[in-house]
Amino acid sequence: MLQSLSIRDIVLIEALDLEFGSGLTVLTGETGAGKSILLDSLGLALGNRADSGLVRQGTEKAQVTASFASPAKGSKLAATLAENDIEIEPGEPLIIKRSVKADGGSRAFINDQPCSATLLRMVGGQLIEIHGQHDDRGLINPKGHRALLDAFAGVEGSAVRDAYDAWQSAKTALEQAKQDQDSAEQDREYLEHSVAELSKFAPQPGEEEELALERATMMKGEKLTGDLEAIRAAFDGSNGGLASLRAAARRLDMISEEHPLLAEALEALDRSIIDAGEAEDKLHEAAAALSFDPQRLDDMETRLFDLRGLARKHRVEPGKLSNLLVGLQNKLAAISDGGRSLEELEACLARAKKSYIAAAEALRAQRAKAAKALDKAVAGELAPLKLDAARFETLLEELSEEHWNKGGMDRIEFLISTNPGAPLAPMGKIASGGELSRFILALKVALAEEYGLKTIIFDEVDRGVGGAVASAIGDRLSRLSSGAQLLVVTHSPQVASKGDAHMLINKSLSGTVSRTDVRALDNEGRRQEIARMLSGADVTDEARAQADRLLEGV
């Protein structure tokens, strides 16, 4: 809801601060008083083109500040602000500030955060609808008609959206599988050759490291062979060192009881024999590990060379050749298995499409029922608005398959005919300015409960009518404003009398300078203004009495 509007130096407005409440606010004034300037100022805040012609003569810049109620949590507006990193604390008003310089430059802010004109238009469109003589947005735009009909029907459409997403996912999966299959078929010869080559070689995980280590160990053994043989000779045989130690221990054992030192010497000798035995075992193990076999070394070097050559050929690390083989085997198997996989994916796609069609057809049935109800509701509003000969119809047309989408298989558009026998056509192409505003009002009233109203501005919705028709327009505006905020620019006293609040737009002349001001009217002020609207410049007692009757009828 629009809470306040502050205008500085725009055309004839020097400084203006307005407060707005809920319900119906009417704005009146003589022709040329500046009602369009007020709407242009609000349009500037909502993202309209920043025209330097709006800047009041003699000043450097014009500025408009509009304050709105805090966006509802979870609303589309709150989501839009969050997506653009504009944070608003709960309960904090949304403040839009827009300025334009005399040289044409402009700046825009939302809650003191700079924003683009594109974002400002997006946010503005979610805050206020302006319906005027040249309206090309809101209910005139057929892009929004489907959502309006669905809201009227009370359908949410999630089943269709989910079915559409599943259908598109199945389609994508099938297309990807076909691409993979085509690519695999082109690579079949390469795959068969590579699998045969790698399978024959049979690379093992970690094989390069093992071969390199064994090769290095064997080459060390070649260098140490002489030393190891000499050391082992000192241990081996009947004359070796270990045999001599054992012989000495046997003889010492026979005399060890003759003296304590002999017993201690035997214990030390036994330990030496054990340590020497362990040393001999380690020497044998080392000799085995470092054994040099020229044939084995040649085989290892050949294997290692071939292993690294294959890795270079396939552009992988040697340790990943075994994984590469598995991957290539799987790809080759997929070629043979691809036909069966494609059949399964095609069946899945057919099921997903069938589910989408079923959900979309169910939605269409709900829409068709709602369309008839909406047409009837709008028709009931046309005659009182002096549109007796007009017809309204909701077009529900099946789209071709390439245009099916998350919203279903239907194109929906509101059509009208203003003359008997004339064909139905889009609203914006058939109706005159006054007729169009009244059509919009009739549709708004019909959609009032379901539409989810925001701030709506009607610019001269009563243009070209008076009397009973103007009263009917006033009644419908009053009804529509019961759950929303309406601002109505009007020349009709019947409409003006229905307002919950009344603002008078007045232009004054001071020397050669013209200024536009707006002031809120009290009860007597309203009486006088409605009397002026009834009688013209000279307000008569008769006009005041008629104004009283209009106000009493509210």
CSV table of C-alpha atoms in Angstrom, one decimal, residues 42 60 99 143 149 153 175 212 241 266 309 318 375 414 439-440 444 486 510 523:
chain,number,residue,atom,x,y,z
A,42,LEU,CA,4.4,8.6,-9.2
A,60,GLU,CA,18.8,21.6,-11.2
A,99,SER,CA,15.8,11.8,-9.1
A,143,LYS,CA,0.7,-12.5,-20.8
A,149,LEU,CA,-8.0,-17.1,-14.8
A,153,ALA,CA,-10.5,-20.8,-10.7
A,175,GLU,CA,18.7,-36.9,-26.2
A,212,ALA,CA,60.7,-49.6,-10.5
A,241,GLY,CA,83.0,-68.0,12.6
A,266,LEU,CA,79.2,-69.1,28.7
A,309,GLY,CA,54.7,-46.1,-23.5
A,318,PRO,CA,50.8,-45.3,-15.7
A,375,ASP,CA,-17.6,-14.4,-18.5
A,414,PHE,CA,-9.6,-11.8,-22.6
A,439,PHE,CA,-14.0,-2.9,-19.0
A,440,ILE,CA,-11.0,-3.0,-16.7
A,444,LYS,CA,-11.4,-6.0,-11.6
A,486,LEU,CA,-7.6,2.7,-4.8
A,510,SER,CA,1.9,34.0,-8.6
A,523,ASN,CA,-16.2,17.3,5.0
